[in-house]
Amino acid sequence: MNNKPIGIFDSGIGGLNVVKELKKILPKENIVYFGDTARLPYGSKSPDVILGCAYESISFLRSKKVKAVVSACGTVSSLIQEAKKGFDFLFVDVLDSTCEKAINSTVNKKIGIMATVATIKSNSYKKKIKLLNDEVEVYQIGCPLLVPIIESGISNFPKYIINNIIYKYLKYLLDFNIDTLVLGCTHYPAIINNILEITKSEIKIINSSKETVVEVFEILKKNDLLSQSTNFGKYDFFASKNQKNFCLKAKKFIFES
Ligand code: DGL
């Protein structure tokens, strides 16, 4: 069981940020990744449609005999909170550890969330943070342009255009004097440098991709499922569209950048 792979899914390349972090902390783990490239972006779709896509991704990964399934997608994680209580397999999503980290980080008790429209509409981060500490104020904004831009490659756009778009979203949160910003979508590490240019390191940034891996480690350890292999893990990438191209892109991102 321990040497079975971990199954990870997202709508596209965002979840690869989780894989990259995982490779640093758990290099011996085998990974099966599924990107639902035929149906991205999820963030502009309805909850029913998003959950339908998520269940198909989960079934695909389970058919690969994975020891745990990781939703490396803030949008799916936001909508699957109720359903996951009935899962009879190990399931990790991006919400829990990200919210805990944000609460531990804020000093002035004002947290901002940037995420997809579906995530923000679900109020998932806000609800979870309030549940952990109801003295914390949570301000949130849906950022519908960011995933399409990141998926098409940020290098295809002049930097000032990307920065202007990010600024438009961030300004709303900064006006509330937040001291902690949650990147609630796993695609956003691709623009973390643009965000840092705008916030000038004055705000703590919580990267949901990084935090998710902390939870994957803890859950595998608790269940005595950490890989016992002495070799580096094997990585298999699958996509619902442009599989070949996606694999090349993923391998380049994970192993060469
Ligand atoms: N990476 C997904 C998330 O974390 C992106 C969703 C989308 O495809 O819009 O929310």
JSON list of C-alpha atoms in Angstrom, two decimals, residues 94-218:
[
{"chain": "A", "resi": 94, "resn": "VAL", "atom": "CA", "xyz": [-6.50, 22.81, -0.03]},
{"chain": "A", "resi": 95, "resn": "LEU", "atom": "CA", "xyz": [-8.74, 24.48, 2.54]},
{"chain": "A", "resi": 96, "resn": "ASP", "atom": "CA", "xyz": [-7.88, 23.25, 6.03]},
{"chain": "A", "resi": 97, "resn": "SER", "atom": "CA", "xyz": [-4.14, 23.82, 6.25]},
{"chain": "A", "resi": 98, "resn": "THR", "atom": "CA", "xyz": [-4.36, 27.06, 4.22]},
{"chain": "A", "resi": 99, "resn": "CYS", "atom": "CA", "xyz": [-6.93, 28.58, 6.57]},
{"chain": "A", "resi": 100, "resn": "GLU", "atom": "CA", "xyz": [-4.99, 27.52, 9.67]},
{"chain": "A", "resi": 101, "resn": "LYS", "atom": "CA", "xyz": [-1.82, 29.06, 8.29]},
{"chain": "A", "resi": 102, "resn": "ALA", "atom": "CA", "xyz": [-3.63, 32.32, 7.45]},
{"chain": "A", "resi": 103, "resn": "ILE", "atom": "CA", "xyz": [-5.00, 32.60, 10.97]},
{"chain": "A", "resi": 104, "resn": "ASN", "atom": "CA", "xyz": [-1.58, 31.97, 12.48]},
{"chain": "A", "resi": 105, "resn": "SER", "atom": "CA", "xyz": [-0.12, 34.61, 10.20]},
{"chain": "A", "resi": 106, "resn": "THR", "atom": "CA", "xyz": [-2.46, 37.56, 10.71]},
{"chain": "A", "resi": 107, "resn": "VAL", "atom": "CA", "xyz": [-1.63, 40.07, 13.43]},
{"chain": "A", "resi": 108, "resn": "ASN", "atom": "CA", "xyz": [-4.30, 42.70, 12.76]},
{"chain": "A", "resi": 109, "resn": "LYS", "atom": "CA", "xyz": [-6.93, 39.99, 12.18]},
{"chain": "A", "resi": 110, "resn": "LYS", "atom": "CA", "xyz": [-7.71, 41.07, 8.64]},
{"chain": "A", "resi": 111, "resn": "ILE", "atom": "CA", "xyz": [-7.26, 38.43, 5.96]},
{"chain": "A", "resi": 112, "resn": "GLY", "atom": "CA", "xyz": [-7.82, 38.86, 2.22]},
{"chain": "A", "resi": 113, "resn": "ILE", "atom": "CA", "xyz": [-8.70, 36.01, -0.12]},
{"chain": "A", "resi": 114, "resn": "MET", "atom": "CA", "xyz": [-8.05, 36.00, -3.87]},
{"chain": "A", "resi": 115, "resn": "ALA", "atom": "CA", "xyz": [-9.64, 33.03, -5.64]},
{"chain": "A", "resi": 116, "resn": "THR", "atom": "CA", "xyz": [-11.93, 32.00, -8.49]},
{"chain": "A", "resi": 117, "resn": "VAL", "atom": "CA", "xyz": [-15.48, 33.34, -8.68]},
{"chain": "A", "resi": 118, "resn": "ALA", "atom": "CA", "xyz": [-16.96, 29.93, -7.76]},
{"chain": "A", "resi": 119, "resn": "THR", "atom": "CA", "xyz": [-14.70, 29.70, -4.71]},
{"chain": "A", "resi": 120, "resn": "ILE", "atom": "CA", "xyz": [-15.62, 33.19, -3.52]},
{"chain": "A", "resi": 121, "resn": "LYS", "atom": "CA", "xyz": [-19.34, 32.60, -4.11]},
{"chain": "A", "resi": 122, "resn": "SER", "atom": "CA", "xyz": [-19.13, 29.45, -1.95]},
{"chain": "A", "resi": 123, "resn": "ASN", "atom": "CA", "xyz": [-17.65, 31.51, 0.94]},
{"chain": "A", "resi": 124, "resn": "SER", "atom": "CA", "xyz": [-15.60, 28.40, 1.76]},
{"chain": "A", "resi": 125, "resn": "TYR", "atom": "CA", "xyz": [-12.46, 30.16, 3.00]},
{"chain": "A", "resi": 126, "resn": "LYS", "atom": "CA", "xyz": [-14.46, 32.74, 4.91]},
{"chain": "A", "resi": 127, "resn": "LYS", "atom": "CA", "xyz": [-16.60, 30.11, 6.64]},
{"chain": "A", "resi": 128, "resn": "LYS", "atom": "CA", "xyz": [-13.61, 27.96, 7.58]},
{"chain": "A", "resi": 129, "resn": "ILE", "atom": "CA", "xyz": [-11.56, 30.89, 8.90]},
{"chain": "A", "resi": 130, "resn": "LYS", "atom": "CA", "xyz": [-14.51, 32.21, 10.92]},
{"chain": "A", "resi": 131, "resn": "LEU", "atom": "CA", "xyz": [-15.07, 28.75, 12.34]},
{"chain": "A", "resi": 132, "resn": "LEU", "atom": "CA", "xyz": [-11.47, 28.63, 13.54]},
{"chain": "A", "resi": 133, "resn": "ASN", "atom": "CA", "xyz": [-11.47, 32.20, 14.86]},
{"chain": "A", "resi": 134, "resn": "ASP", "atom": "CA", "xyz": [-14.51, 34.41, 14.56]},
{"chain": "A", "resi": 135, "resn": "GLU", "atom": "CA", "xyz": [-12.59, 37.55, 15.58]},
{"chain": "A", "resi": 136, "resn": "VAL", "atom": "CA", "xyz": [-10.84, 37.53, 12.22]},
{"chain": "A", "resi": 137, "resn": "GLU", "atom": "CA", "xyz": [-12.31, 39.67, 9.44]},
{"chain": "A", "resi": 138, "resn": "VAL", "atom": "CA", "xyz": [-12.22, 38.08, 5.99]},
{"chain": "A", "resi": 139, "resn": "TYR", "atom": "CA", "xyz": [-12.38, 40.11, 2.78]},
{"chain": "A", "resi": 140, "resn": "GLN", "atom": "CA", "xyz": [-12.56, 38.30, -0.53]},
{"chain": "A", "resi": 141, "resn": "ILE", "atom": "CA", "xyz": [-12.52, 38.89, -4.25]},
{"chain": "A", "resi": 142, "resn": "GLY", "atom": "CA", "xyz": [-13.19, 36.65, -7.23]},
{"chain": "A", "resi": 143, "resn": "CYS", "atom": "CA", "xyz": [-10.58, 37.04, -9.98]},
{"chain": "A", "resi": 144, "resn": "PRO", "atom": "CA", "xyz": [-12.10, 35.62, -13.19]},
{"chain": "A", "resi": 145, "resn": "LEU", "atom": "CA", "xyz": [-9.30, 36.78, -15.52]},
{"chain": "A", "resi": 146, "resn": "LEU", "atom": "CA", "xyz": [-6.38, 35.17, -13.72]},
{"chain": "A", "resi": 147, "resn": "VAL", "atom": "CA", "xyz": [-6.78, 31.43, -14.50]},
{"chain": "A", "resi": 148, "resn": "PRO", "atom": "CA", "xyz": [-7.32, 31.99, -18.26]},
{"chain": "A", "resi": 149, "resn": "ILE", "atom": "CA", "xyz": [-4.25, 34.26, -18.39]},
{"chain": "A", "resi": 150, "resn": "ILE", "atom": "CA", "xyz": [-2.09, 31.80, -16.44]},
{"chain": "A", "resi": 151, "resn": "GLU", "atom": "CA", "xyz": [-3.26, 28.83, -18.53]},
{"chain": "A", "resi": 152, "resn": "SER", "atom": "CA", "xyz": [-2.43, 30.63, -21.76]},
{"chain": "A", "resi": 153, "resn": "GLY", "atom": "CA", "xyz": [1.05, 31.47, -20.40]},
{"chain": "A", "resi": 154, "resn": "ILE", "atom": "CA", "xyz": [1.91, 34.71, -18.58]},
{"chain": "A", "resi": 155, "resn": "SER", "atom": "CA", "xyz": [4.85, 35.26, -20.90]},
{"chain": "A", "resi": 156, "resn": "ASN", "atom": "CA", "xyz": [2.33, 35.84, -23.72]},
{"chain": "A", "resi": 157, "resn": "PHE", "atom": "CA", "xyz": [1.18, 39.07, -22.07]},
{"chain": "A", "resi": 158, "resn": "PRO", "atom": "CA", "xyz": [3.07, 42.31, -21.38]},
{"chain": "A", "resi": 159, "resn": "LYS", "atom": "CA", "xyz": [3.88, 42.47, -17.66]},
{"chain": "A", "resi": 160, "resn": "TYR", "atom": "CA", "xyz": [2.15, 45.82, -17.18]},
{"chain": "A", "resi": 161, "resn": "ILE", "atom": "CA", "xyz": [-1.14, 44.31, -18.37]},
{"chain": "A", "resi": 162, "resn": "ILE", "atom": "CA", "xyz": [-0.89, 41.42, -15.91]},
{"chain": "A", "resi": 163, "resn": "ASN", "atom": "CA", "xyz": [0.14, 43.76, -13.10]},
{"chain": "A", "resi": 164, "resn": "ASN", "atom": "CA", "xyz": [-2.75, 46.15, -13.86]},
{"chain": "A", "resi": 165, "resn": "ILE", "atom": "CA", "xyz": [-5.25, 43.30, -13.75]},
{"chain": "A", "resi": 166, "resn": "ILE", "atom": "CA", "xyz": [-3.82, 41.97, -10.48]},
{"chain": "A", "resi": 167, "resn": "TYR", "atom": "CA", "xyz": [-3.78, 45.48, -9.02]},
{"chain": "A", "resi": 168, "resn": "LYS", "atom": "CA", "xyz": [-7.46, 45.93, -9.86]},
{"chain": "A", "resi": 169, "resn": "TYR", "atom": "CA", "xyz": [-8.29, 42.86, -7.76]},
{"chain": "A", "resi": 170, "resn": "LEU", "atom": "CA", "xyz": [-5.75, 43.45, -5.00]},
{"chain": "A", "resi": 171, "resn": "LYS", "atom": "CA", "xyz": [-6.64, 47.11, -4.47]},
{"chain": "A", "resi": 172, "resn": "TYR", "atom": "CA", "xyz": [-10.07, 46.08, -3.25]},
{"chain": "A", "resi": 173, "resn": "LEU", "atom": "CA", "xyz": [-8.48, 43.92, -0.53]},
{"chain": "A", "resi": 174, "resn": "LEU", "atom": "CA", "xyz": [-5.65, 46.33, 0.32]},
{"chain": "A", "resi": 175, "resn": "ASP", "atom": "CA", "xyz": [-8.20, 49.07, 1.03]},
{"chain": "A", "resi": 176, "resn": "PHE", "atom": "CA", "xyz": [-9.38, 46.98, 3.99]},
{"chain": "A", "resi": 177, "resn": "ASN", "atom": "CA", "xyz": [-5.84, 47.09, 5.43]},
{"chain": "A", "resi": 178, "resn": "ILE", "atom": "CA", "xyz": [-5.33, 43.31, 5.28]},
{"chain": "A", "resi": 179, "resn": "ASP", "atom": "CA", "xyz": [-1.99, 42.04, 6.62]},
{"chain": "A", "resi": 180, "resn": "THR", "atom": "CA", "xyz": [-2.36, 38.51, 5.16]},
{"chain": "A", "resi": 181, "resn": "LEU", "atom": "CA", "xyz": [-3.31, 37.51, 1.64]},
{"chain": "A", "resi": 182, "resn": "VAL", "atom": "CA", "xyz": [-4.44, 33.97, 0.80]},
{"chain": "A", "resi": 183, "resn": "LEU", "atom": "CA", "xyz": [-3.82, 32.76, -2.74]},
{"chain": "A", "resi": 184, "resn": "GLY", "atom": "CA", "xyz": [-6.93, 30.61, -2.69]},
{"chain": "A", "resi": 185, "resn": "CYS", "atom": "CA", "xyz": [-6.43, 29.22, -6.18]},
{"chain": "A", "resi": 186, "resn": "THR", "atom": "CA", "xyz": [-3.57, 26.85, -6.93]},
{"chain": "A", "resi": 187, "resn": "HIS", "atom": "CA", "xyz": [-2.89, 28.58, -10.24]},
{"chain": "A", "resi": 188, "resn": "TYR", "atom": "CA", "xyz": [-1.80, 31.82, -8.55]},
{"chain": "A", "resi": 189, "resn": "PRO", "atom": "CA", "xyz": [1.81, 30.93, -7.58]},
{"chain": "A", "resi": 190, "resn": "ALA", "atom": "CA", "xyz": [2.51, 31.63, -11.28]},
{"chain": "A", "resi": 191, "resn": "ILE", "atom": "CA", "xyz": [1.89, 35.33, -10.57]},
{"chain": "A", "resi": 192, "resn": "ILE", "atom": "CA", "xyz": [3.34, 35.49, -7.06]},
{"chain": "A", "resi": 193, "resn": "ASN", "atom": "CA", "xyz": [6.20, 37.75, -8.19]},
{"chain": "A", "resi": 194, "resn": "ASN", "atom": "CA", "xyz": [3.73, 40.17, -9.78]},
{"chain": "A", "resi": 195, "resn": "ILE", "atom": "CA", "xyz": [1.75, 40.21, -6.54]},
{"chain": "A", "resi": 196, "resn": "LEU", "atom": "CA", "xyz": [4.90, 40.79, -4.49]},
{"chain": "A", "resi": 197, "resn": "GLU", "atom": "CA", "xyz": [5.82, 43.72, -6.73]},
{"chain": "A", "resi": 198, "resn": "ILE", "atom": "CA", "xyz": [2.50, 45.32, -5.88]},
{"chain": "A", "resi": 199, "resn": "THR", "atom": "CA", "xyz": [2.37, 44.48, -2.16]},
{"chain": "A", "resi": 200, "resn": "LYS", "atom": "CA", "xyz": [6.11, 45.18, -1.70]},
{"chain": "A", "resi": 201, "resn": "SER", "atom": "CA", "xyz": [6.45, 42.39, 0.89]},
{"chain": "A", "resi": 202, "resn": "GLU", "atom": "CA", "xyz": [4.31, 44.38, 3.33]},
{"chain": "A", "resi": 203, "resn": "ILE", "atom": "CA", "xyz": [1.72, 41.64, 3.37]},
{"chain": "A", "resi": 204, "resn": "LYS", "atom": "CA", "xyz": [2.17, 37.99, 4.25]},
{"chain": "A", "resi": 205, "resn": "ILE", "atom": "CA", "xyz": [1.20, 35.72, 1.40]},
{"chain": "A", "resi": 206, "resn": "ILE", "atom": "CA", "xyz": [-0.26, 32.30, 2.11]},
{"chain": "A", "resi": 207, "resn": "ASN", "atom": "CA", "xyz": [0.21, 29.96, -0.80]},
{"chain": "A", "resi": 208, "resn": "SER", "atom": "CA", "xyz": [-2.49, 27.27, -0.76]},
{"chain": "A", "resi": 209, "resn": "SER", "atom": "CA", "xyz": [-0.35, 24.96, -2.94]},
{"chain": "A", "resi": 210, "resn": "LYS", "atom": "CA", "xyz": [2.39, 24.89, -0.29]},
{"chain": "A", "resi": 211, "resn": "GLU", "atom": "CA", "xyz": [0.04, 24.44, 2.64]},
{"chain": "A", "resi": 212, "resn": "THR", "atom": "CA", "xyz": [-1.78, 21.51, 1.02]},
{"chain": "A", "resi": 213, "resn": "VAL", "atom": "CA", "xyz": [1.42, 19.51, 0.96]},
{"chain": "A", "resi": 214, "resn": "VAL", "atom": "CA", "xyz": [1.87, 19.93, 4.71]},
{"chain": "A", "resi": 215, "resn": "GLU", "atom": "CA", "xyz": [-1.50, 18.23, 5.12]},
{"chain": "A", "resi": 216, "resn": "VAL", "atom": "CA", "xyz": [-0.70, 15.46, 2.62]},
{"chain": "A", "resi": 217, "resn": "PHE", "atom": "CA", "xyz": [2.42, 14.68, 4.65]},
{"chain": "A", "resi": 218, "resn": "GLU", "atom": "CA", "xyz": [0.54, 14.65, 7.95]}
]
